[in-house]
């Protein structure tokens, strides 16, 4: 069967594609990122900026979504292409989107830079032949249940139809393991590289189905010899219309990019990583996110103590205006000395006190029963 890999099969040298400035298959790792589905112009701009700041080269975003359920969001279609392409152009990135049939291929082929064939269409031979006639590079995802051989033969269809620029993408296969959406098959990266000269990238997002695993899998993929990564990232994963549970926040994407630099170096590859603009917007935002997380952590700690205090108060003594005034004055002086506006502290503490009082009242009511009974 391997003799059938006339065009895809191993050659003396691995193929290095120079796709209008994007070099893939060489020493440098290529980072691609973006949301699962294009949802809005703003979303694509935010994602594109992050991909660029992170040292990424390609912006992804699905506009025709081959969803497992017919009732899930199916994508924005043509309108989405414009958001994807414009955001990519404005950030000097290439764009990639998935096509699901010849009709969607016709709609995008002159607009996007790279065409993606999804896992569910890996053996849609008619579509493979059609993308083979297009003069755009193709990312060919491995099918959910396809062997490496079937995957390479699918690539062979594209090359045999005249398009030499196929990038193979391992995205996890279905196994009996339920803790992940699919199982990332890193051996397939090594095997595909042994059998073929084509570049191989890894999509850890669809393999894991969980954000918490993405950094480890992405690093492992680079260590295993992948030429690039395709990772889902979304400005607000909790509200994402598709694959939010596996999408990194923009900050997490950027953070991962910083960590990939050393991983690439350790295996003789290069990855420039985040652009070193001094205090780039992204790094400042990452810093703010860390501070905000600390603030919320401290607020949670404060609320716990506040609720304990309730045990030492009778219900008519819960609000203590004198104590509040004293605290605010002290904190305003502290703020002043730290060059933080005292008014900001005053305003915040009014809200904090109100919540404290409400929460103490609530715990009195639930612990000690009906208020009116207590007051009687
Ligand atoms: C995708 O990239 O959003 C996607 C649908 O991936 P896959 O085809 O690998 O499931
Ligand atoms: Mn997806």
Coordinates of C-alpha atoms and ligand atoms in Angstrom, one line a residue:
X1 CA 0.0 0.0 0.0
X2 CA 2.9 2.4 0.8
X3 CA 4.0 2.0 -2.8
X4 CA 0.8 3.9 -3.6
X5 CA 2.3 7.0 -2.0
X6 CA 3.9 8.1 -5.3
X7 CA 3.9 11.8 -4.5
X8 CA 3.4 11.9 -0.8
X9 CA 6.0 9.2 0.1
X10 CA 9.4 9.9 1.6
X11 CA 11.9 11.7 -0.5
X12 CA 15.6 12.4 0.2
X13 CA 14.6 15.6 1.8
X14 CA 11.6 16.8 3.9
X15 CA 9.6 19.4 2.0
X16 CA 9.9 23.0 3.1
X17 CA 7.1 25.1 1.7
X18 CA 7.6 28.8 1.2
X19 CA 4.0 30.0 1.0
X20 CA 4.2 33.6 0.2
X21 CA 6.6 34.2 3.1
X22 CA 5.3 31.6 5.4
X23 CA 7.9 28.9 5.6
X24 CA 6.7 25.6 7.0
X25 CA 8.6 22.3 7.3
X26 CA 11.9 24.1 8.0
X27 CA 13.6 24.7 11.3
X28 CA 11.1 27.2 12.5
X29 CA 7.9 26.1 14.2
X30 CA 4.8 27.8 12.9
X31 CA 2.1 28.8 15.4
X32 CA -1.5 29.1 14.1
X33 CA -4.4 30.2 16.3
X34 CA -7.8 31.6 16.5
X35 CA -11.3 30.7 17.4
X36 CA -13.1 27.5 16.4
X37 CA -15.8 29.5 14.7
X38 CA -15.8 33.1 13.4
X39 CA -18.5 34.9 15.4
X40 CA -17.9 38.6 15.0
X41 CA -15.5 41.2 13.6
X42 CA -14.4 42.2 17.1
X43 CA -13.7 38.6 18.1
X44 CA -11.5 38.1 15.1
X45 CA -9.6 41.4 15.6
X46 CA -8.9 40.4 19.3
X47 CA -7.8 36.9 18.3
X48 CA -5.6 38.2 15.4
X49 CA -3.9 40.7 17.6
X50 CA -3.1 38.0 20.1
X51 CA -1.8 35.6 17.5
X52 CA 0.5 38.3 16.1
X53 CA 1.7 39.4 19.5
X54 CA 2.4 35.8 20.3
X55 CA 4.6 35.3 17.3
X56 CA 2.0 33.3 15.4
X57 CA 1.7 33.4 11.6
X58 CA -1.7 32.1 10.8
X59 CA -5.2 33.1 11.9
X60 CA -7.8 30.4 12.0
X61 CA -11.6 30.6 12.2
X62 CA -14.3 28.3 10.8
X63 CA -17.1 29.8 8.8
X64 CA -18.7 26.6 7.7
X65 CA -18.8 24.4 10.7
X66 CA -19.3 20.7 10.2
X67 CA -21.0 20.2 13.6
X68 CA -21.7 16.8 15.1
X69 CA -25.2 17.9 15.9
X70 CA -27.5 19.6 13.3
X71 CA -28.7 22.0 16.0
X72 CA -25.3 23.4 16.9
X73 CA -24.1 26.7 15.5
X74 CA -23.2 26.1 11.8
X75 CA -21.0 29.1 11.2
X76 CA -21.5 32.6 9.8
X77 CA -20.8 31.5 6.2
X78 CA -19.7 34.2 3.7
X79 CA -20.0 37.1 6.2
X80 CA -17.5 35.3 8.4
X81 CA -14.9 35.1 5.7
X82 CA -14.6 38.8 5.5
X83 CA -14.0 39.1 9.3
X84 CA -11.4 36.4 9.2
X85 CA -9.6 37.7 6.1
X86 CA -9.6 41.4 7.2
X87 CA -8.4 40.7 10.7
X88 CA -5.6 38.5 9.3
X89 CA -4.6 41.1 6.7
X90 CA -4.5 43.9 9.3
X91 CA -2.2 41.9 11.4
X92 CA 0.1 40.6 8.7
X93 CA -1.1 37.0 9.2
X94 CA -2.3 34.3 6.8
X95 CA -5.8 33.0 7.1
X96 CA -7.1 29.5 7.2
X97 CA -10.6 28.2 7.1
X98 CA -12.3 24.9 6.6
X99 CA -14.3 23.9 3.6
X100 CA -16.9 21.2 3.7
X101 CA -17.9 20.8 0.1
X102 CA -17.2 22.1 -3.4
X103 CA -19.6 25.0 -2.9
X104 CA -17.9 26.3 0.2
X105 CA -14.5 25.8 -1.5
X106 CA -15.6 28.0 -4.3
X107 CA -16.7 30.7 -1.9
X108 CA -13.4 30.9 0.0
X109 CA -10.7 29.8 -2.4
X110 CA -9.9 33.2 -3.7
X111 CA -10.1 34.9 -0.4
X112 CA -8.3 32.8 2.3
X113 CA -4.6 31.9 2.2
X114 CA -4.9 28.3 3.4
X115 CA -7.7 25.8 3.0
X116 CA -8.5 23.3 5.7
X117 CA -10.0 19.9 5.2
X118 CA -11.5 18.8 8.5
X119 CA -11.3 15.4 10.1
X120 CA -14.8 14.5 9.1
X121 CA -14.0 15.1 5.4
X122 CA -10.6 13.5 5.2
X123 CA -12.0 10.8 3.0
X124 CA -14.4 13.0 1.0
X125 CA -12.5 12.1 -2.1
X126 CA -14.4 14.4 -4.5
X127 CA -13.5 17.3 -2.2
X128 CA -9.9 16.2 -2.0
X129 CA -9.7 16.2 -5.8
X130 CA -11.3 19.7 -6.0
X131 CA -8.8 21.2 -3.5
X132 CA -6.1 19.5 -5.5
X133 CA -7.0 21.8 -8.4
X134 CA -6.8 24.9 -6.3
X135 CA -3.6 27.0 -6.1
X136 CA -3.7 27.3 -2.3
X137 CA -2.0 25.3 0.4
X138 CA -4.2 22.8 2.2
X139 CA -4.2 21.7 5.8
X140 CA -5.4 18.1 5.8
X141 CA -6.7 16.9 9.2
X142 CA -6.4 13.3 10.0
X143 CA -9.8 11.6 10.3
X144 CA -11.2 10.6 13.7
X145 CA -10.7 6.9 12.9
X146 CA -8.2 7.0 10.0
X147 CA -5.0 5.1 10.0
X148 CA -1.8 7.0 9.1
X149 CA -1.8 5.2 5.8
X150 CA -5.4 6.3 5.0
X151 CA -4.4 9.8 5.9
X152 CA -1.4 9.8 3.6
X153 CA -3.5 8.4 0.8
X154 CA -6.0 11.2 1.3
X155 CA -3.1 13.6 0.9
X156 CA -2.0 11.6 -2.2
X157 CA -5.4 12.5 -3.8
X158 CA -4.6 16.2 -3.4
X159 CA -1.1 16.0 -4.8
X160 CA -2.2 13.7 -7.6
X161 CA -4.8 16.4 -8.6
X162 CA -2.0 18.9 -8.9
X163 CA -1.6 20.6 -5.6
X164 CA 1.7 19.9 -4.0
X165 CA 1.2 22.0 -0.8
X166 CA -0.4 19.7 1.7
X167 CA 0.3 20.2 5.4
X168 CA -0.8 17.1 7.4
X169 CA -2.5 17.8 10.8
X170 CA -2.8 15.3 13.6
X171 CA -5.8 16.2 15.7
X172 CA -6.5 13.2 17.8
X173 CA -8.2 9.9 17.1
X174 CA -11.2 8.2 18.7
X175 CA -10.2 5.7 21.3
X176 CA -11.9 4.1 24.3
X177 CA -10.4 6.8 26.7
X178 CA -13.2 9.1 27.9
X179 CA -11.2 11.6 29.8
X180 CA -10.3 13.5 26.6
X181 CA -12.4 14.3 23.6
X182 CA -10.0 12.3 21.4
X183 CA -6.6 10.8 22.0
X184 CA -3.7 12.8 20.6
X185 CA -1.6 10.3 18.6
X186 CA 1.9 11.7 18.7
X187 CA 3.4 8.5 17.2
X188 CA 1.4 9.4 14.1
X189 CA 3.5 12.6 13.8
X190 CA 6.7 10.6 13.9
X191 CA 5.3 7.9 11.6
X192 CA 3.9 10.4 9.1
X193 CA 7.3 12.1 8.9
X194 CA 9.0 8.8 8.4
X195 CA 6.7 7.8 5.5
X196 CA 6.2 11.2 3.9
X197 CA 8.1 14.4 3.0
X198 CA 5.1 16.6 3.9
X199 CA 5.1 19.0 6.8
X200 CA 3.1 17.8 9.8
X201 CA 1.4 20.0 12.4
X202 CA -0.6 19.2 15.5
X203 CA -3.9 20.5 16.7
X204 CA -4.0 19.7 20.4
X205 CA -7.3 21.5 20.9
X206 CA -9.6 19.0 19.2
X207 CA -7.5 16.1 20.5
X208 CA -7.9 17.1 24.2
X209 CA -11.2 18.9 24.2
X210 CA -10.0 20.5 27.4
X211 CA -8.0 23.7 27.9
X212 CA -6.1 22.4 30.8
X213 CA -4.3 19.8 28.7
X214 CA -3.4 22.1 25.7
X215 CA -0.1 23.5 27.0
X216 CA 1.4 20.0 27.8
X217 CA 0.2 18.5 24.5
X218 CA 1.4 21.4 22.5
X219 CA 4.9 21.1 24.0
X220 CA 4.9 17.4 23.5
X221 CA 4.0 17.8 19.9
X222 CA 6.9 20.1 19.3
X223 CA 9.2 17.7 21.1
X224 CA 7.8 14.9 18.8
X225 CA 8.9 16.8 15.7
X226 CA 5.7 18.7 14.7
X227 CA 6.4 21.6 12.3
X228 CA 3.7 23.7 13.8
X229 CA 0.6 24.0 16.0
X230 CA -3.0 24.8 15.3
X231 CA -4.6 26.0 18.6
X232 CA -8.0 27.3 19.4
X233 CA -8.1 30.6 21.3
X234 CA -11.1 32.8 22.0
X235 CA -11.5 36.2 23.7
X236 CA -14.2 34.8 25.9
X237 CA -14.2 31.0 25.8
X238 CA -17.2 30.8 28.2
X239 CA -19.4 32.5 25.6
X240 CA -17.9 30.8 22.6
X241 CA -20.5 29.4 20.1
X242 CA -18.4 26.4 19.5
X243 CA -15.6 24.5 21.3
X244 CA -15.3 27.0 24.2
X245 CA -14.3 24.2 26.6
X246 CA -11.1 23.6 24.6
X247 CA -10.3 27.2 23.7
X248 CA -7.5 29.0 25.4
X249 CA -8.1 32.5 26.6
X250 CA -6.0 35.0 24.7
X251 CA -3.8 35.4 27.7
X252 CA -3.3 31.6 27.9
X253 CA -2.4 31.5 24.3
X254 CA 0.2 34.2 24.7
X255 CA 1.6 32.5 27.8
X256 CA 1.9 29.2 26.0
X257 CA 3.7 30.9 23.1
X258 CA 6.3 32.2 25.6
X259 CA 6.8 28.7 26.9
X260 CA 7.2 27.2 23.5
X261 CA 10.3 29.1 22.7
X262 CA 12.5 27.0 24.9
X263 CA 10.8 23.8 24.0
X264 CA 11.5 24.4 20.3
X265 CA 15.1 25.2 21.1
X266 CA 15.5 22.1 23.1
X267 CA 14.8 19.9 20.1
X268 CA 16.9 21.9 17.6
X269 CA 14.0 24.0 16.3
X270 CA 13.3 27.7 16.5
X271 CA 10.3 29.7 17.5
X272 CA 10.6 33.4 17.9
X273 CA 7.8 33.6 20.5
X274 CA 6.0 36.7 21.5
X275 CA 7.1 39.9 19.9
X276 CA 9.3 41.8 22.3
X277 CA 7.7 45.1 22.0
X278 CA 8.5 46.6 25.4
X279 CA 5.4 46.2 27.6
X280 CA 3.2 45.1 24.7
X281 CA -0.5 45.4 25.2
X282 CA -0.7 41.6 25.6
X283 CA 1.9 41.4 28.3
X284 CA 0.4 44.3 30.2
X285 CA -3.0 42.6 30.0
X286 CA -1.5 39.4 31.2
X287 CA -0.2 41.3 34.2
X288 CA -3.6 42.9 34.9
X289 CA -5.2 39.5 34.7
X290 CA -2.9 38.2 37.3
X291 CA -3.5 41.2 39.6
X292 CA -7.3 40.8 39.1
X293 CA -7.1 37.2 40.0
X294 CA -5.3 38.2 43.2
X295 CA -7.9 40.8 44.0
X296 CA -10.8 38.3 43.7
X297 CA -8.9 35.8 45.8
X298 CA -8.4 38.4 48.5
X299 CA -12.1 39.4 48.3
X300 CA -13.1 35.8 48.7
X301 CA -10.8 35.6 51.8
X302 CA -12.3 38.8 53.2
X303 CA -15.9 37.5 52.7
X304 CA -15.1 34.4 54.6
X305 CA -13.8 36.4 57.6
X306 CA -16.8 38.7 57.3
X307 CA -19.2 35.8 57.6
X308 CA -17.4 34.6 60.7
X309 CA -17.8 38.0 62.3
X310 CA -21.5 37.6 61.9
X311 CA -21.4 34.9 64.6
X312 CA -20.2 37.5 67.1
X313 CA -22.9 40.1 66.3
X314 CA -26.5 40.4 67.1
X315 CA -28.7 41.1 64.2
X316 CA -29.3 44.8 65.1
X317 CA -25.6 45.4 65.4
X318 CA -24.6 44.1 62.0
X319 CA -24.1 47.5 60.3
X320 CA -21.5 49.5 62.2
X321 CA -21.2 52.9 60.6
X322 CA -18.4 54.1 62.9
X323 CA -16.3 51.1 62.2
X324 CA -16.8 51.5 58.4
X325 CA -15.8 55.2 58.6
X326 CA -12.7 54.3 60.5
X327 CA -11.7 51.6 58.0
X328 CA -12.3 53.9 55.0
X329 CA -10.3 56.7 56.5
X330 CA -7.4 54.4 57.2
X331 CA -7.4 52.8 53.8
X332 CA -7.7 56.2 52.0
X333 CA -4.6 57.3 53.8
X334 CA -2.8 54.1 52.8
X335 CA -4.0 54.6 49.2
X336 CA -2.7 58.1 49.1
X337 CA 0.7 57.0 50.3
X338 CA 0.7 54.3 47.5
X339 CA -0.3 56.8 44.8
X340 CA -3.6 55.1 44.3
X341 CA -6.7 57.5 44.1
X342 CA -8.3 57.5 47.6
X343 CA -11.7 58.1 46.0
X344 CA -11.4 54.8 44.2
X345 CA -10.8 53.0 47.5
X346 CA -13.7 54.8 49.1
X347 CA -16.1 53.8 46.4
X348 CA -15.0 50.2 46.3
X349 CA -15.2 49.9 50.1
X350 CA -18.8 51.2 50.1
X351 CA -19.7 48.3 47.9
X352 CA -17.6 45.9 49.8
X353 CA -19.3 46.9 53.1
X354 CA -22.7 46.7 51.6
X355 CA -22.1 43.2 50.5
X356 CA -20.6 42.3 53.8
X357 CA -23.7 43.5 55.7
X358 CA -26.0 41.7 53.2
X359 CA -24.0 38.5 53.6
X360 CA -23.9 38.7 57.4
X361 CA -27.7 39.3 57.5
X362 CA -28.2 36.4 55.2
X363 CA -26.2 34.1 57.3
X364 CA -28.0 35.3 60.5
X365 CA -31.3 34.5 58.8
X366 CA -30.3 31.1 57.5
X367 CA -28.5 30.1 60.7
X368 CA -30.8 31.6 63.3
X369 CA -34.1 31.5 61.5
X370 CA -36.6 34.2 60.6
X371 CA -35.4 37.7 61.3
X372 CA -38.7 39.0 62.7
X373 CA -38.6 36.1 65.1
X374 CA -35.1 37.1 66.3
X375 CA -36.1 40.7 66.6
X376 CA -39.3 39.9 68.5
Ligands
LIG1 C1 -11.9 22.7 13.6 O1 -10.7 22.8 13.3 O2 -12.6 23.5 14.1 C2 -12.5 21.3 13.4 C3 -13.8 21.1 13.2 O3 -11.5 20.4 13.5 P1 -11.6 18.8 13.2 O4 -12.0 18.7 11.8 O5 -10.2 18.4 13.5 O6 -12.6 18.2 14.1
LIG2 MN1 -13.2 23.5 16.8

